[in-house]
Amino acid sequence: MPVSPRVLRSPSRVSRIPALLVGALFLLFASSPAAMAEPAPDSAAAYENPPTMAEHYAGLLSEQPEGAAVVVDDAVGGATPHEELAEELHAAFEPLGAPYHVVVSPFVGAGTPGGMDEIMPAVHDRLGADGVYVLLPPKGLPTELQVYGVDLSVRGATDALRDAELYIAPVGDVAPVLAAGLAGEEPPAVDLERRPEGFLGEVDPNGFNGPANLGLLVGTVGAAVVIVGGWAAWYWVRQDRRVLPVVAVVAALAVSGTTVAVGYVYTMSAPVGGAEVADPEDLVRLEAPYVTDPGRAERLAAELAEDPLYVDPLSSLSREGLAEVRETLTDSSVPVYAAVVPLATDDEVEGEAEVLAAALASVAEEDGVYVVIGPGIEEPVVGAAPSGLEIDAFGLWSPLSRVEEPTPAAALERTVADLAELEFTPGDGFTPLFADDEPNLPEPRGERFWGGEGFLPGALFLGPLLAALVIGLTYLGAFFRERYRGGGLVTVVGTGRLRRLAVKEAGRVRGLLDRDPEGIPPRYMPQAEAVLMLVDRDLEVLDLLGVVVLARRVLAVAEDPDAATDPCAVNPLHPFSGKRHRTRVAGGNAHLCEGCGVLDENQRAIRMLKLRTESSAHSYRKAPENAWIRYSFGAKRPERMIEELLEVNRVH
């Protein structure tokens, strides 16, 4: 395997030094008390008995100024450098006038390597100082908040944070609100970029899909309005309406144009933001050191310069076998430096071992392959990147992505074996795979609004479908309206509806008689009396229909003695008719209302009135021998019809 001579771990590096000088230096070093007292570098003690998180952070806090201690873990992610973030936290807590001990860590809390164990009470026990103890994540509400020996309100801080809804806010915005709540003061306003919710969120111009969604919506509505307006104009032209068709077309074009224009102006006028602006942490991934703050990477590089294997004290992974695997690193044909570390989604690499390995390699001074092992879902995950060596990024990533070992030691042994099979060449041109992924920014708003997922499919496909649905529902509504209200379409009525109609019309006749008995022409008086006699009896469905028609005739002639009084042969509930038509529905010439008169025979047959019974629905003309049918509901020989109805004992 071709490897640069400067990266090989071999005695050849000191072959030019005189043997005598080497021997003298060796004896001098071996005989020194410091060398004799130092433990062997491969001793298991270096990896056993790690400190607890409370011990770790208590030690870091104790190194800070008394009463003003802020520790920002060097693994904290975010766009703010760690030193600047620490200054912001000091500025937030100093006005309290009380000692404060603040830790910002991505490794404690739900879903992190540290879990939900209480840390700050144990930290307080170790430090033994009163004051505020706060454990904060890089984003969101405090993980822990404790107050000892000072008059500050934990409840006030909790309420202030809840009211401000800082659930995903950066810690720099959370801290001032937290401190104000502790002191019982009005918290400062936090200007957070909040994405609109609900419908406005779906059409947000700053959203990735917002312009396309709004374009699709206005395209659909605009096209549907134009089509429905055109259909309405066509319908009114057929009805010989001269003004309404023009009104329909003009209104449809105006509404459609306004809808599209308003949607487009709303989309294009919003300032740039949201998904249109690349995340700063996505941008730093494009070039070394691949992180906003390289503090952890630099610390790891310094540790690995002293020892090729480093185990972070906060790592929750098993340490079994790590002392022994150290020999594997030193005996490798290519220098390998390995760090076993905790990882979390809120750290500076967003929990990606590959990114931390690349950051580590970019700041390391020693040439070799830098391996990072962190916690995974079921087994440790491995990331690697070379420094001073070149290799195809996919060729390096591919074998390591298949490392699935239960412990870091086993994973590291497998990784070293896989690295030995790869070909490295000298150079500094290695670029990790993730650095080739440009931020996923959307196309210009105008293209998304008008394009293939926006206005066009709405106008060409969804709009016509919506228009067809509206027109279809209009016809369907007319169908049911006429069906149940006695209109021009198929009408099926039953005993209940006809009884209500009969009572209503008979009531109108009775009211007319009470008000103006002479208002009814004398020759129609027997029909009025028959209505009042029949309506109070237990009648069959055809009798109820007859009462309705008879009552309407009486009322019509009372209003206009010359009014037409012949019922429509298709549907007696239609308006009375004075014109006769030749039609099969009545077996010859018969009176038809204006609407039925213009229909063909098939349409008339379809619209024939049907009476519903308990078992079926049949044409009202099913029994032609019935007096109501033979005498056309009293239009012919009404006195004889009434006489026959009385003879069949229906009104005793």
XYZ file of C-alpha atoms in Angstrom:
652
model
C 0.000 0.000 0.000
C 1.620 3.291 -1.097
C 1.932 5.574 1.902
C 4.007 8.681 2.428
C 7.211 7.901 4.384
C 6.458 10.817 6.688
C 3.353 9.122 8.050
C 4.771 5.656 8.709
C 5.374 4.736 12.348
C 8.815 3.202 11.984
C 12.260 3.418 13.630
C 13.544 4.733 10.300
C 12.605 8.223 11.439
C 15.626 8.285 13.822
C 18.050 6.221 11.746
C 20.256 9.258 11.124
C 20.832 9.951 14.830
C 24.086 8.465 16.104
C 23.516 5.252 17.934
C 25.503 6.462 20.947
C 23.344 9.554 21.338
C 20.182 7.482 21.093
C 21.386 5.104 23.741
C 22.357 7.929 26.078
C 19.006 9.611 25.719
C 17.213 6.329 26.355
C 19.150 5.638 29.560
C 18.621 9.201 30.772
C 14.840 9.016 30.182
C 14.466 5.539 31.661
C 16.312 6.477 34.849
C 14.322 9.665 35.529
C 11.822 9.498 38.457
C 9.069 11.049 36.335
C 9.362 8.334 33.739
C 9.421 5.636 36.372
C 6.363 7.069 38.152
C 4.265 7.496 34.965
C 1.878 4.567 34.230
C 2.338 2.534 31.117
C 0.584 4.187 28.194
C -1.406 1.052 27.456
C -2.571 0.622 31.025
C -6.263 -0.218 31.441
C -6.417 2.398 34.230
C -6.406 5.120 31.577
C -9.897 4.050 30.450
C -11.508 2.716 33.626
C -13.548 4.547 36.277
C -14.631 7.587 34.205
C -16.062 10.526 36.134
C -19.789 11.028 36.338
C -21.332 13.956 34.481
C -21.828 15.756 37.771
C -18.143 15.281 38.648
C -17.089 16.382 35.184
C -19.112 19.600 35.116
C -18.452 20.361 38.787
C -14.733 20.230 38.002
C -15.137 22.632 35.082
C -17.291 25.028 37.117
C -14.764 25.044 39.947
C -12.187 26.418 37.520
C -14.397 29.443 36.798
C -14.519 32.661 38.891
C -16.404 32.109 42.122
C -20.076 33.061 41.886
C -19.885 33.737 38.137
C -19.280 30.320 36.594
C -20.358 29.582 33.031
C -19.285 26.431 31.220
C -20.160 25.991 27.554
C -19.353 22.443 26.517
C -17.034 22.540 23.519
C -19.457 20.232 21.701
C -22.315 22.775 21.748
C -23.650 23.481 18.276
C -25.144 26.627 16.837
C -24.027 29.667 14.906
C -22.637 31.520 17.942
C -18.970 30.874 18.903
C -18.568 29.397 22.364
C -16.696 32.367 23.855
C -19.324 34.794 22.596
C -22.092 32.544 23.929
C -20.433 32.462 27.359
C -20.336 36.272 27.388
C -24.066 36.398 26.547
C -24.827 34.074 29.460
C -22.777 36.177 31.877
C -24.637 39.279 30.696
C -27.974 37.541 31.317
C -27.259 36.246 34.841
C -25.034 38.973 36.334
C -27.985 41.367 36.953
C -29.473 38.812 39.367
C -26.946 39.875 42.014
C -26.648 36.231 43.096
C -24.038 33.539 42.455
C -24.771 31.557 39.307
C -23.436 28.289 37.956
C -24.474 27.688 34.345
C -23.670 24.708 32.154
C -24.639 24.436 28.490
C -24.423 20.855 27.280
C -25.991 18.851 24.445
C -25.387 15.578 26.304
C -27.964 15.754 29.117
C -31.727 15.477 28.770
C -34.302 13.365 26.975
C -32.832 11.485 24.026
C -29.190 12.285 24.902
C -26.329 10.066 26.122
C -26.735 11.501 29.643
C -30.458 10.827 29.826
C -32.643 12.535 32.436
C -30.508 11.937 35.543
C -30.399 14.932 37.875
C -27.017 16.602 37.490
C -27.176 20.022 39.124
C -28.126 18.842 42.655
C -25.034 16.631 42.603
C -22.974 19.528 41.230
C -24.236 21.698 44.102
C -23.264 19.021 46.613
C -19.740 18.984 45.235
C -19.288 22.752 45.015
C -21.127 23.505 48.266
C -21.974 27.070 47.182
C -25.376 28.776 47.206
C -26.845 30.389 44.132
C -28.496 29.479 40.849
C -27.640 26.171 39.184
C -28.811 25.864 35.587
C -28.243 23.135 33.027
C -29.233 24.317 29.544
C -29.381 22.558 26.175
C -28.138 24.423 23.082
C -31.781 24.991 22.129
C -34.993 25.000 24.120
C -36.047 25.134 27.749
C -33.697 24.374 30.673
C -32.914 20.747 31.360
C -32.482 21.512 35.068
C -32.973 24.606 37.213
C -32.165 24.717 40.941
C -31.927 27.622 43.413
C -30.092 27.362 46.760
C -29.946 29.994 49.502
C -31.065 32.969 47.394
C -34.444 34.658 47.008
C -35.230 33.850 43.381
C -38.325 32.266 41.878
C -37.999 29.025 39.951
C -41.750 29.128 39.287
C -41.446 32.628 37.851
C -38.697 31.474 35.493
C -40.742 28.470 34.388
C -43.822 30.608 33.706
C -41.830 33.219 31.802
C -40.274 30.608 29.550
C -43.600 28.916 28.946
C -45.324 32.179 28.087
C -42.547 33.128 25.677
C -42.838 29.709 23.942
C -39.075 29.315 23.640
C -39.270 25.592 23.007
C -36.711 25.558 20.176
C -35.042 28.934 20.728
C -31.227 29.191 20.953
C -29.815 29.259 24.452
C -28.698 32.864 23.958
C -32.383 33.865 23.671
C -33.555 31.593 26.475
C -31.110 32.801 29.142
C -32.323 36.455 29.426
C -35.960 35.342 29.749
C -34.956 32.728 32.330
C -32.997 35.259 34.389
C -35.819 37.824 34.259
C -38.295 35.198 35.424
C -36.039 34.256 38.332
C -35.930 37.898 39.438
C -39.682 38.372 38.982
C -39.139 41.002 36.292
C -40.771 41.503 32.923
C -38.838 39.297 30.490
C -37.347 40.906 27.391
C -39.124 40.410 24.086
C -37.561 37.701 21.956
C -37.787 38.233 18.218
C -37.963 34.688 16.902
C -38.695 33.815 13.310
C -41.957 31.906 13.548
C -43.414 30.118 10.566
C -47.154 30.766 10.089
C -49.399 27.916 11.127
C -52.427 26.361 9.482
C -53.424 27.504 6.011
C -51.008 30.456 6.005
C -48.191 28.093 6.859
C -48.981 25.929 3.837
C -48.862 28.943 1.473
C -46.048 30.805 3.241
C -43.899 32.494 0.531
C -40.792 31.709 2.611
C -41.687 28.021 2.824
C -40.111 25.464 0.548
C -43.471 24.507 -0.968
C -45.439 27.659 -0.090
C -45.287 29.455 -3.492
C -46.117 26.240 -5.346
C -49.045 25.522 -3.017
C -50.428 29.025 -3.469
C -49.939 28.863 -7.239
C -51.765 25.539 -7.326
C -54.588 27.009 -5.250
C -55.133 30.178 -7.297
C -54.715 28.259 -10.551
C -57.382 25.801 -9.478
C -59.804 28.467 -8.262
C -59.160 30.782 -11.197
C -59.717 28.111 -13.833
C -62.797 26.782 -12.044
C -64.347 30.265 -11.838
C -63.777 30.884 -15.559
C -65.283 27.536 -16.541
C -68.283 27.867 -14.235
C -68.830 31.422 -15.482
C -68.761 30.205 -19.069
C -71.227 27.457 -18.254
C -73.535 29.952 -16.534
C -73.363 32.231 -19.592
C -74.225 29.295 -21.891
C -77.127 28.313 -19.659
C -78.587 31.807 -19.628
C -78.154 32.159 -23.401
C -80.349 29.071 -23.774
C -82.864 30.725 -21.447
C -82.869 33.743 -23.780
C -81.490 36.028 -21.094
C -79.629 38.858 -22.799
C -77.839 40.568 -19.914
C -76.964 37.709 -17.591
C -74.543 35.900 -19.985
C -72.412 39.043 -20.316
C -72.497 39.600 -16.565
C -71.450 35.992 -15.949
C -68.455 36.192 -18.297
C -67.260 39.572 -17.014
C -67.663 38.536 -13.354
C -65.852 35.231 -13.908
C -62.894 36.899 -15.639
C -62.707 39.615 -12.979
C -62.811 37.182 -10.044
C -60.331 34.808 -11.662
C -57.883 37.550 -12.610
C -58.086 39.155 -9.189
C -57.508 35.814 -7.451
C -54.397 35.052 -9.479
C -53.033 38.590 -9.202
C -53.497 38.791 -5.433
C -51.885 35.381 -4.956
C -48.882 36.298 -7.104
C -48.359 39.700 -5.466
C -48.611 38.108 -2.004
C -46.034 35.506 -2.986
C -43.501 37.891 -4.511
C -43.786 40.745 -1.992
C -42.676 38.828 1.117
C -39.031 39.397 2.173
C -36.561 36.579 1.696
C -36.388 34.196 4.644
C -37.320 30.779 5.960
C -36.416 27.917 3.655
C -34.957 30.369 1.126
C -31.998 31.115 3.402
C -29.394 28.416 3.925
C -28.849 27.253 7.494
C -25.448 28.601 8.649
C -24.544 25.132 9.924
C -25.253 23.708 6.461
C -22.886 26.242 4.937
C -20.010 25.448 7.293
C -20.254 21.794 6.239
C -18.988 22.755 2.785
C -15.382 23.444 3.783
C -12.912 22.786 6.581
C -13.150 22.748 9.551
C -16.802 21.790 8.810
C -18.071 23.114 12.174
C -18.958 26.584 13.448
C -16.675 26.289 16.454
C -13.774 23.812 16.232
C -13.221 23.778 20.002
C -13.978 20.086 20.524
C -12.062 19.067 17.399
C -8.984 20.986 18.582
C -9.214 19.457 22.066
C -9.451 15.959 20.602
C -6.512 16.660 18.293
C -4.412 17.733 21.271
C -5.384 14.600 23.205
C -4.596 12.326 20.261
C -1.212 13.969 19.782
C -0.330 12.510 23.203
C -2.058 9.146 22.806
C -3.556 7.577 19.628
C -6.648 6.513 21.587
C -8.791 8.952 23.530
C -11.974 8.139 25.438
C -14.084 11.148 26.338
C -15.059 11.123 30.045
C -18.707 11.783 29.058
C -18.918 8.846 26.669
C -21.613 6.376 27.708
C -20.192 3.564 25.561
C -18.546 0.466 26.978
C -14.837 0.798 27.729
C -14.238 -2.937 27.753
C -11.224 -3.938 25.661
C -10.162 -0.406 24.746
C -6.842 -0.656 26.582
C -5.920 -3.754 24.584
C -7.051 -2.325 21.230
C -4.558 0.503 21.625
C -1.817 -1.851 20.403
C -3.771 -2.340 17.197
C -3.518 1.383 16.533
C 0.207 1.604 17.153
C 0.926 -1.454 14.988
C -1.200 -0.271 12.053
C 0.536 0.199 8.694
C -1.063 3.640 8.429
C -1.272 5.883 11.513
C -4.725 5.668 13.087
C -5.971 8.006 15.788
C -9.259 7.131 17.450
C -11.585 9.092 19.734
C -14.556 7.545 21.539
C -16.946 10.418 22.197
C -20.580 11.212 23.014
C -22.744 12.506 20.168
C -26.121 14.262 20.237
C -28.359 15.942 17.706
C -27.714 19.369 19.285
C -23.932 19.136 19.251
C -21.705 20.933 16.763
C -21.827 18.033 14.276
C -25.532 17.240 14.797
C -24.658 13.769 16.042
C -22.705 12.754 12.907
C -19.461 10.882 13.635
C -18.309 11.409 10.039
C -18.493 15.204 10.403
C -16.575 15.224 13.691
C -13.891 12.989 12.168
C -13.491 15.406 9.241
C -13.306 18.397 11.596
C -10.738 16.591 13.734
C -8.597 15.674 10.729
C -8.754 19.251 9.417
C -7.222 20.726 12.615
C -4.843 17.880 13.505
C -1.122 18.373 13.010
C -0.182 14.699 12.763
C -0.758 12.866 9.483
C -2.934 9.756 9.591
C -6.529 8.575 9.631
C -8.715 10.024 12.372
C -11.527 7.782 13.569
C -14.480 8.891 15.681
C -16.674 6.336 17.440
C -19.943 7.470 18.963
C -23.241 6.037 20.181
C -25.682 4.746 17.577
C -29.197 3.407 17.751
C -28.151 -0.165 18.495
C -24.368 -0.300 18.139
C -21.559 2.287 17.920
C -21.252 4.344 14.744
C -17.925 5.017 13.058
C -16.685 7.999 11.097
C -13.225 8.541 9.621
C -11.246 11.140 7.699
C -7.543 11.339 6.749
C -5.091 14.156 7.356
C -2.099 14.430 4.998
C -3.462 11.520 2.944
C -5.771 11.295 -0.008
C -8.375 8.691 -0.846
C -11.696 8.557 -2.637
C -14.303 9.727 -0.130
C -16.804 7.042 -1.076
C -14.080 4.393 -0.986
C -13.319 5.368 2.626
C -16.946 5.698 3.712
C -18.219 2.474 2.153
C -16.429 -0.158 4.288
C -16.815 1.852 7.498
C -20.559 2.214 6.971
C -20.814 -1.567 7.276
C -19.067 -1.750 10.642
C -21.676 -3.158 13.029
C -19.934 -4.263 16.212
C -21.409 -4.279 19.735
C -18.591 -2.366 21.469
C -16.225 0.480 20.570
C -13.238 -1.846 20.964
C -14.629 -4.360 18.455
C -15.681 -1.569 16.109
C -12.210 -0.038 16.276
C -10.483 -3.357 15.536
C -12.751 -3.892 12.541
C -12.132 -0.337 11.352
C -8.339 -0.704 11.525
C -8.570 -3.946 9.558
C -10.711 -2.263 6.897
C -8.346 0.705 6.661
C -5.431 -1.659 6.052
C -7.145 -2.812 2.861
C -7.469 0.694 1.411
C -4.978 2.582 -0.744
C -3.913 5.975 0.577
C -1.627 8.414 -1.235
C 0.155 11.476 0.173
C -1.687 14.745 -0.160
C -4.142 17.146 1.435
C -6.962 17.044 -1.093
C -9.418 14.792 0.736
C -13.002 16.090 0.706
C -15.621 14.205 2.749
C -18.809 13.102 1.064
C -21.062 15.472 3.013
C -19.007 18.499 1.866
C -20.259 17.940 -1.698
C -23.893 18.367 -0.623
C -24.894 21.936 -1.372
C -27.683 23.351 0.829
C -31.063 22.333 -0.522
C -32.470 25.741 -1.440
C -35.702 26.111 -3.420
C -36.027 27.509 -6.936
C -37.001 31.207 -7.375
C -40.488 31.942 -6.110
C -41.853 32.877 -9.515
C -40.806 29.531 -10.995
C -42.381 27.644 -8.115
C -45.600 29.707 -8.321
C -46.143 29.222 -12.052
C -44.307 25.926 -12.559
C -45.111 22.246 -12.761
C -46.202 21.949 -9.139
C -47.995 25.289 -8.923
C -50.290 27.267 -11.212
C -50.110 25.067 -14.320
C -51.503 21.793 -12.898
C -54.101 23.810 -11.002
C -55.302 25.631 -14.117
C -55.086 22.660 -16.498
C -56.248 19.755 -14.340
C -57.588 20.561 -10.873
C -59.493 23.671 -11.981
C -61.543 21.838 -14.642
C -62.185 19.015 -12.179
C -63.395 21.486 -9.565
C -65.601 23.217 -12.134
C -67.068 19.878 -13.181
C -67.761 19.105 -9.551
C -69.492 22.467 -8.994
C -71.609 22.115 -12.121
C -72.456 18.518 -11.287
C -73.466 19.458 -7.760
C -75.601 22.261 -9.159
C -77.504 19.837 -11.350
C -77.723 17.341 -8.536
C -79.062 19.987 -6.189
C -81.669 20.982 -8.770
C -82.562 17.344 -9.187
C -83.242 16.814 -5.493
C -84.893 20.189 -5.116
C -87.363 19.375 -7.834
C -87.681 15.811 -6.650
C -88.874 16.828 -3.218
C -90.483 20.183 -3.948
C -92.570 19.391 -6.996
C -90.361 20.937 -9.651
C -89.668 19.940 -13.225
C -87.426 16.915 -12.695
C -88.445 13.438 -11.568
C -90.751 13.933 -8.601
C -91.401 11.220 -6.075
C -93.715 12.191 -3.247
C -95.151 10.153 -0.439
C -98.053 10.275 1.956
C -96.261 12.412 4.526
C -95.310 15.236 2.176
C -98.668 15.204 0.374
C -100.530 15.296 3.689
C -98.558 18.385 4.725
C -99.291 20.021 1.374
C -102.980 19.109 1.612
C -103.306 20.573 5.097
C -101.473 23.721 4.007
C -103.599 24.304 0.891
C -106.849 23.428 2.691
C -105.906 25.931 5.374
C -105.528 28.610 2.732
C -108.977 27.752 1.326
C -110.535 27.862 4.808
C -108.885 31.212 5.480
C -110.215 32.601 2.218
C -113.746 31.485 3.084
C -113.482 33.097 6.498
C -112.224 36.381 5.113
C -114.238 36.673 1.908
C -116.801 33.942 1.288
C -117.846 35.636 -1.926
C -114.299 35.682 -3.232
C -114.730 32.149 -4.576
C -116.853 31.930 -7.721
C -120.097 30.023 -7.001
C -119.387 27.217 -9.453
C -116.140 26.452 -7.627
C -117.738 26.439 -4.195
C -118.477 22.632 -4.274
C -114.786 22.005 -4.899
C -113.853 24.217 -1.932
C -116.291 22.318 0.285
C -114.898 18.977 -0.954
C -111.405 20.092 -0.017
C -112.459 20.902 3.523
C -114.389 17.644 3.891
C -111.638 15.423 2.486
C -108.633 16.902 4.253
C -109.743 15.721 7.696
C -110.083 12.075 6.629
C -107.564 9.231 6.540
C -106.887 9.421 2.796
C -104.732 7.395 0.471
C -101.836 8.981 -1.343
C -103.730 9.728 -4.601
C -106.589 11.303 -2.651
C -104.125 13.581 -0.890
C -102.704 14.629 -4.255
C -106.233 15.380 -5.474
C -106.980 17.548 -2.436
C -103.829 19.602 -3.118
C -104.707 20.152 -6.811
C -108.348 20.900 -6.031
C -107.420 23.448 -3.371
C -104.921 25.166 -5.656
C -107.595 25.442 -8.386
C -110.013 27.124 -5.975
C -107.336 29.560 -4.867
C -106.270 30.304 -8.461
C -109.780 31.239 -9.663
C -110.399 33.233 -6.498
C -107.448 35.378 -7.487
C -108.214 35.432 -11.219
C -111.539 34.040 -12.480
C -110.018 33.649 -15.952
C -106.955 31.688 -14.737
C -106.082 28.336 -16.333
C -107.230 25.455 -14.152
C -106.140 22.335 -16.004
C -103.368 20.400 -14.201
C -100.187 19.387 -16.021
C -100.526 15.796 -17.221
C -96.882 15.096 -16.412
C -97.057 16.398 -12.852
C -100.273 17.838 -11.393
C -98.197 19.721 -8.850
C -96.746 21.869 -11.652
C -98.421 25.187 -12.547
C -101.831 24.946 -14.239
C -101.878 25.052 -18.019
C -104.103 26.519 -20.675
C -102.384 24.792 -23.611
C -102.892 21.285 -24.890
C -100.167 19.103 -26.355
C -100.183 15.747 -27.966
C -98.321 13.416 -25.639
C -98.042 9.727 -24.931
C -97.935 10.217 -21.170
C -101.695 10.971 -21.203
C -102.600 8.825 -24.225
C -103.378 11.722 -26.567
C -103.916 15.466 -26.251
C -103.433 16.773 -22.733
C -102.632 19.955 -20.885
C -98.951 20.456 -20.103
C -97.283 23.219 -18.153
C -94.841 25.521 -19.931
C -91.802 23.576 -18.767
C -93.100 20.147 -19.761
C -94.466 21.457 -23.042
C -90.971 21.987 -24.478
C -89.714 18.527 -23.497
C -89.589 15.465 -25.711
C -91.561 12.338 -24.885
C -88.655 10.588 -23.156
C -88.070 13.569 -20.885
C -91.753 13.795 -20.080
C -91.816 10.116 -19.207
C -88.821 10.567 -16.933
C -90.436 13.527 -15.147
C -93.778 11.837 -14.646
C -94.935 12.294 -11.034
C -94.551 9.160 -8.935
C -96.375 8.393 -5.702
C -94.482 6.536 -3.021
C -96.168 3.760 -1.083
C -94.812 1.456 1.586
C -93.580 -1.028 -1.007
C -92.890 0.944 -4.193
C -93.208 4.182 -6.135
C -95.500 4.273 -9.170
C -96.947 6.758 -11.635
C -99.857 8.753 -10.304
C -101.793 7.619 -13.433
C -101.427 3.953 -12.544
C -105.197 3.640 -11.850
C -106.873 5.401 -14.835
C -110.339 4.347 -13.606
C -109.919 6.394 -10.423
C -112.182 9.458 -10.340
C -109.275 11.802 -9.821
C -107.608 10.601 -13.027
C -110.771 10.205 -15.141
C -111.926 13.752 -14.344
C -108.426 15.298 -14.405
C -108.612 16.293 -10.727
C -111.832 18.213 -11.299
C -110.873 20.044 -14.484
C -113.567 17.950 -16.168
C -117.024 17.512 -14.638
C -115.992 18.432 -11.089
C -119.480 17.852 -9.660
C -119.523 14.285 -10.947
C -116.011 13.658 -9.586
C -117.006 14.892 -6.132
C -120.154 12.789 -6.208
C -118.184 9.639 -7.023
C -115.659 10.369 -4.310
C -118.490 10.651 -1.787
C -120.112 7.478 -3.085
C -117.023 5.361 -2.337
C -117.465 6.183 1.348
C -114.217 8.122 1.780
C -115.720 10.987 3.792
C -118.303 9.434 6.103
